[in-house]
PDB file of C-alpha atoms in Angstrom:
ATOM      1  CA  UNK A 118       0.299  -0.055   0.364  1.00  0.00           C
ATOM      2  CA  UNK A 119       3.121   2.428   0.979  1.00  0.00           C
ATOM      3  CA  UNK A 120       4.507   1.728  -2.461  1.00  0.00           C
ATOM      4  CA  UNK A 121       1.073   2.130  -4.464  1.00  0.00           C
ATOM      5  CA  UNK A 122       1.116   5.968  -2.595  1.00  0.00           C
ATOM      6  CA  UNK A 123       4.634   6.566  -3.029  1.00  0.00           C
ATOM      7  CA  UNK A 124       4.175   5.447  -6.783  1.00  0.00           C
ATOM      8  CA  UNK A 125       1.362   7.606  -7.755  1.00  0.00           C
ATOM      9  CA  UNK A 126       3.007  10.738  -5.635  1.00  0.00           C
ATOM     10  CA  UNK A 127       6.089   9.660  -8.141  1.00  0.00           C
ATOM     11  CA  UNK A 128       4.639   9.426 -11.061  1.00  0.00           C
ATOM     12  CA  UNK A 129       1.455  11.341 -10.484  1.00  0.00           C
ATOM     13  CA  UNK A 130       1.897  14.275  -8.515  1.00  0.00           C
ATOM     14  CA  UNK A 131       5.583  14.994  -8.968  1.00  0.00           C
ATOM     15  CA  UNK A 132       5.391  15.014 -12.291  1.00  0.00           C
ATOM     16  CA  UNK A 133       1.814  17.085 -12.959  1.00  0.00           C
ATOM     17  CA  UNK A 134       3.875  19.280 -10.491  1.00  0.00           C
ATOM     18  CA  UNK A 135       7.268  19.768 -12.873  1.00  0.00           C
ATOM     19  CA  UNK A 136       5.088  19.648 -16.111  1.00  0.00           C
ATOM     20  CA  UNK A 137       6.529  15.393 -16.703  1.00  0.00           C
ATOM     21  CA  UNK A 138       9.605  15.096 -15.228  1.00  0.00           C
ATOM     22  CA  UNK A 139      10.752  12.653 -12.850  1.00  0.00           C
ATOM     23  CA  UNK A 140      12.613  10.637 -11.617  1.00  0.00           C
ATOM     24  CA  UNK A 141      12.623   7.555 -12.834  1.00  0.00           C
ATOM     25  CA  UNK A 142      13.745   4.719 -10.193  1.00  0.00           C
ATOM     26  CA  UNK A 143      14.078   1.677 -12.633  1.00  0.00           C
ATOM     27  CA  UNK A 144      16.753   4.433 -14.887  1.00  0.00           C
ATOM     28  CA  UNK A 145      20.477   4.040 -14.686  1.00  0.00           C
ATOM     29  CA  UNK A 146      21.625   8.022 -13.189  1.00  0.00           C
ATOM     30  CA  UNK A 147      23.007   8.837 -16.384  1.00  0.00           C
ATOM     31  CA  UNK A 148      19.671   8.615 -18.068  1.00  0.00           C
ATOM     32  CA  UNK A 149      17.720  10.082 -15.518  1.00  0.00           C
ATOM     33  CA  UNK A 150      19.928  13.419 -15.811  1.00  0.00           C
ATOM     34  CA  UNK A 151      20.786  13.489 -18.946  1.00  0.00           C
ATOM     35  CA  UNK A 152      16.382  13.535 -19.069  1.00  0.00           C
ATOM     36  CA  UNK A 153      15.966  15.851 -16.239  1.00  0.00           C
ATOM     37  CA  UNK A 154      18.629  18.402 -18.844  1.00  0.00           C
ATOM     38  CA  UNK A 155      17.078  17.618 -22.169  1.00  0.00           C
ATOM     39  CA  UNK A 156      13.277  18.382 -19.801  1.00  0.00           C
ATOM     40  CA  UNK A 157      14.934  21.994 -18.106  1.00  0.00           C
ATOM     41  CA  UNK A 158      16.377  23.460 -21.750  1.00  0.00           C
ATOM     42  CA  UNK A 159      13.218  22.768 -23.371  1.00  0.00           C
ATOM     43  CA  UNK A 160      10.935  25.014 -21.266  1.00  0.00           C
ATOM     44  CA  UNK A 161      13.450  27.496 -20.434  1.00  0.00           C
ATOM     45  CA  UNK A 162      15.362  27.584 -23.668  1.00  0.00           C
ATOM     46  CA  UNK A 163      11.212  30.781 -24.949  1.00  0.00           C
ATOM     47  CA  UNK A 164      11.872  32.134 -22.279  1.00  0.00           C
ATOM     48  CA  UNK A 165      15.272  33.486 -22.578  1.00  0.00           C
ATOM     49  CA  UNK A 166      14.404  32.975 -26.251  1.00  0.00           C
ATOM     50  CA  UNK A 167      11.456  35.715 -25.743  1.00  0.00           C
ATOM     51  CA  UNK A 168      13.514  37.608 -23.849  1.00  0.00           C
ATOM     52  CA  UNK A 169      17.370  38.621 -25.036  1.00  0.00           C
ATOM     53  CA  UNK A 170      16.234  38.018 -28.654  1.00  0.00           C
ATOM     54  CA  UNK A 171      13.706  40.043 -31.095  1.00  0.00           C
ATOM     55  CA  UNK A 172      10.511  39.640 -30.740  1.00  0.00           C
ATOM     56  CA  UNK A 173       9.297  38.615 -35.022  1.00  0.00           C
ATOM     57  CA  UNK A 174       8.132  35.567 -36.911  1.00  0.00           C
ATOM     58  CA  UNK A 175      12.025  34.569 -37.602  1.00  0.00           C
ATOM     59  CA  UNK A 176      12.575  33.517 -34.026  1.00  0.00           C
ATOM     60  CA  UNK A 177       9.800  32.124 -33.807  1.00  0.00           C
ATOM     61  CA  UNK A 178      10.895  29.543 -36.562  1.00  0.00           C
ATOM     62  CA  UNK A 179      14.707  29.238 -35.283  1.00  0.00           C
ATOM     63  CA  UNK A 180      12.958  28.590 -32.435  1.00  0.00           C
ATOM     64  CA  UNK A 181      10.630  26.023 -33.860  1.00  0.00           C
ATOM     65  CA  UNK A 182      13.398  24.528 -36.616  1.00  0.00           C
ATOM     66  CA  UNK A 183      15.907  24.029 -33.975  1.00  0.00           C
ATOM     67  CA  UNK A 184      13.453  22.463 -31.479  1.00  0.00           C
ATOM     68  CA  UNK A 185      12.035  19.761 -35.021  1.00  0.00           C
ATOM     69  CA  UNK A 186      15.238  19.193 -35.714  1.00  0.00           C
ATOM     70  CA  UNK A 187      16.304  17.568 -31.823  1.00  0.00           C
ATOM     71  CA  UNK A 188      13.394  15.725 -31.980  1.00  0.00           C
ATOM     72  CA  UNK A 189      14.195  14.285 -35.790  1.00  0.00           C
ATOM     73  CA  UNK A 190      17.742  12.992 -33.945  1.00  0.00           C
ATOM     74  CA  UNK A 191      15.957  11.458 -31.532  1.00  0.00           C
ATOM     75  CA  UNK A 192      13.749   9.898 -33.612  1.00  0.00           C
ATOM     76  CA  UNK A 193      16.463   8.720 -35.286  1.00  0.00           C
ATOM     77  CA  UNK A 194      18.340   7.716 -32.621  1.00  0.00           C
ATOM     78  CA  UNK A 195      15.922   5.324 -31.406  1.00  0.00           C
ATOM     79  CA  UNK A 196      15.049   4.314 -34.769  1.00  0.00           C
ATOM     80  CA  UNK A 197      19.216   3.019 -35.923  1.00  0.00           C
ATOM     81  CA  UNK A 198      19.224   1.628 -31.684  1.00  0.00           C
ATOM     82  CA  UNK A 199      15.435  -0.506 -32.686  1.00  0.00           C
ATOM     83  CA  UNK A 200      16.947  -1.670 -35.820  1.00  0.00           C
ATOM     84  CA  UNK A 201      19.740  -2.820 -34.437  1.00  0.00           C
ATOM     85  CA  UNK A 202      18.605  -4.403 -31.850  1.00  0.00           C
ATOM     86  CA  UNK A 203      15.598  -6.344 -34.060  1.00  0.00           C
ATOM     87  CA  UNK A 204      18.204  -7.717 -36.009  1.00  0.00           C
ATOM     88  CA  UNK A 205      19.886 -10.142 -33.771  1.00  0.00           C
ATOM     89  CA  UNK A 206      18.657 -13.669 -33.809  1.00  0.00           C
ATOM     90  CA  UNK A 207      15.701 -13.876 -31.886  1.00  0.00           C
ATOM     91  CA  UNK A 208      15.494 -16.745 -29.380  1.00  0.00           C
ATOM     92  CA  UNK A 209      12.816 -18.825 -29.891  1.00  0.00           C
ATOM     93  CA  UNK A 210      11.372 -21.630 -27.276  1.00  0.00           C
ATOM     94  CA  UNK A 211      10.377 -25.281 -28.682  1.00  0.00           C
ATOM     95  CA  UNK A 212       7.319 -26.481 -27.865  1.00  0.00           C
ATOM     96  CA  UNK A 213       7.269 -29.183 -25.669  1.00  0.00           C
ATOM     97  CA  UNK A 214       4.848 -32.517 -27.703  1.00  0.00           C
ATOM     98  CA  UNK A 215       3.911 -34.719 -25.171  1.00  0.00           C
ATOM     99  CA  UNK A 216       4.499 -38.327 -25.505  1.00  0.00           C
ATOM    100  CA  UNK A 217       1.816 -40.978 -25.129  1.00  0.00           C
ATOM    101  CA  UNK A 218       3.247 -43.217 -21.855  1.00  0.00           C
ATOM    102  CA  UNK A 219       3.116 -46.682 -22.249  1.00  0.00           C
ATOM    103  CA  UNK A 220       1.043 -48.849 -20.069  1.00  0.00           C
TER     104      UNK A 220
END
Protein backbone atom coordinates (compact mmCIF):
# COMPACT_ATOMS: atom_id res chain seq x y z
CA UNK A 1 0.00 0.00 0.00
CA UNK A 2 2.82 2.38 0.87
CA UNK A 3 4.73 1.63 -2.33
CA UNK A 4 1.61 2.29 -4.41
CA UNK A 5 1.13 5.64 -2.64
CA UNK A 6 4.76 6.59 -3.28
CA UNK A 7 4.41 5.49 -6.92
CA UNK A 8 1.31 7.67 -7.39
CA UNK A 9 3.01 10.63 -5.72
CA UNK A 10 6.19 10.22 -7.77
CA UNK A 11 4.65 9.51 -11.18
CA UNK A 12 1.39 11.40 -10.77
CA UNK A 13 1.63 14.41 -8.49
CA UNK A 14 5.32 15.26 -8.90
CA UNK A 15 5.19 14.75 -12.67
CA UNK A 16 2.14 17.01 -12.88
CA UNK A 17 3.82 19.74 -10.88
CA UNK A 18 7.02 19.63 -12.95
CA UNK A 19 5.32 19.39 -16.33
CA UNK A 20 5.98 15.72 -16.93
CA UNK A 21 9.49 15.07 -15.63
CA UNK A 22 10.06 12.63 -12.78
CA UNK A 23 12.96 10.67 -11.38
CA UNK A 24 12.61 7.11 -12.68
CA UNK A 25 14.03 4.67 -10.16
CA UNK A 26 14.42 1.94 -12.80
CA UNK A 27 16.78 3.99 -14.99
CA UNK A 28 20.47 4.70 -14.54
CA UNK A 29 21.53 8.03 -13.02
CA UNK A 30 22.97 9.09 -16.40
CA UNK A 31 19.62 8.64 -18.16
CA UNK A 32 17.72 10.48 -15.42
CA UNK A 33 20.22 13.34 -15.55
CA UNK A 34 20.03 13.51 -19.34
CA UNK A 35 16.23 13.60 -19.22
CA UNK A 36 16.28 16.29 -16.56
CA UNK A 37 18.65 18.57 -18.51
CA UNK A 38 16.72 17.99 -21.73
CA UNK A 39 13.50 18.86 -19.91
CA UNK A 40 15.05 22.01 -18.41
CA UNK A 41 16.45 23.04 -21.81
CA UNK A 42 13.11 22.60 -23.58
CA UNK A 43 11.27 24.35 -20.76
CA UNK A 44 13.55 27.35 -20.25
CA UNK A 45 14.80 28.03 -23.79
CA UNK A 46 11.57 29.74 -25.00
CA UNK A 47 11.71 32.11 -22.02
CA UNK A 48 15.38 32.91 -22.61
CA UNK A 49 14.76 33.44 -26.33
CA UNK A 50 11.82 35.74 -25.57
CA UNK A 51 13.78 37.81 -23.05
CA UNK A 52 17.04 38.13 -24.99
CA UNK A 53 16.17 38.13 -28.68
CA UNK A 54 14.10 40.48 -30.75
CA UNK A 55 10.49 39.40 -30.75
CA UNK A 56 9.69 38.59 -34.40
CA UNK A 57 8.60 35.68 -36.61
CA UNK A 58 12.16 34.78 -37.55
CA UNK A 59 12.97 33.99 -33.92
CA UNK A 60 9.89 31.80 -33.65
CA UNK A 61 10.83 29.99 -36.84
CA UNK A 62 14.42 29.39 -35.72
CA UNK A 63 13.28 28.10 -32.33
CA UNK A 64 10.68 25.81 -33.91
CA UNK A 65 13.28 24.53 -36.38
CA UNK A 66 15.79 23.79 -33.61
CA UNK A 67 13.22 21.92 -31.53
CA UNK A 68 12.10 19.98 -34.62
CA UNK A 69 15.74 19.13 -35.41
CA UNK A 70 16.27 17.93 -31.85
CA UNK A 71 13.23 15.67 -32.04
CA UNK A 72 14.28 14.34 -35.46
CA UNK A 73 17.74 13.51 -34.08
CA UNK A 74 16.26 11.71 -31.07
CA UNK A 75 13.77 9.78 -33.20
CA UNK A 76 16.46 8.85 -35.75
CA UNK A 77 18.76 7.56 -33.02
CA UNK A 78 15.88 5.59 -31.52
CA UNK A 79 15.06 4.06 -34.92
CA UNK A 80 18.72 3.18 -35.44
CA UNK A 81 18.88 1.43 -32.07
CA UNK A 82 15.68 -0.48 -32.83
CA UNK A 83 17.09 -1.70 -36.14
CA UNK A 84 20.40 -2.69 -34.57
CA UNK A 85 18.82 -4.72 -31.81
CA UNK A 86 16.11 -6.20 -34.03
CA UNK A 87 18.70 -7.75 -36.38
CA UNK A 88 19.92 -10.10 -33.67
CA UNK A 89 18.65 -13.65 -33.70
CA UNK A 90 15.55 -14.23 -31.68
CA UNK A 91 15.58 -16.96 -29.12
CA UNK A 92 12.62 -19.20 -29.75
CA UNK A 93 11.39 -21.75 -27.31
CA UNK A 94 10.53 -25.13 -28.68
CA UNK A 95 7.13 -26.41 -27.78
CA UNK A 96 7.21 -29.63 -25.84
CA UNK A 97 5.30 -32.35 -27.57
CA UNK A 98 3.47 -34.50 -25.04
CA UNK A 99 4.58 -38.06 -25.25
CA UNK A 100 2.14 -40.87 -24.79
CA UNK A 101 2.85 -43.23 -21.97
CA UNK A 102 2.47 -46.92 -22.56
CA UNK A 103 0.97 -49.08 -19.87
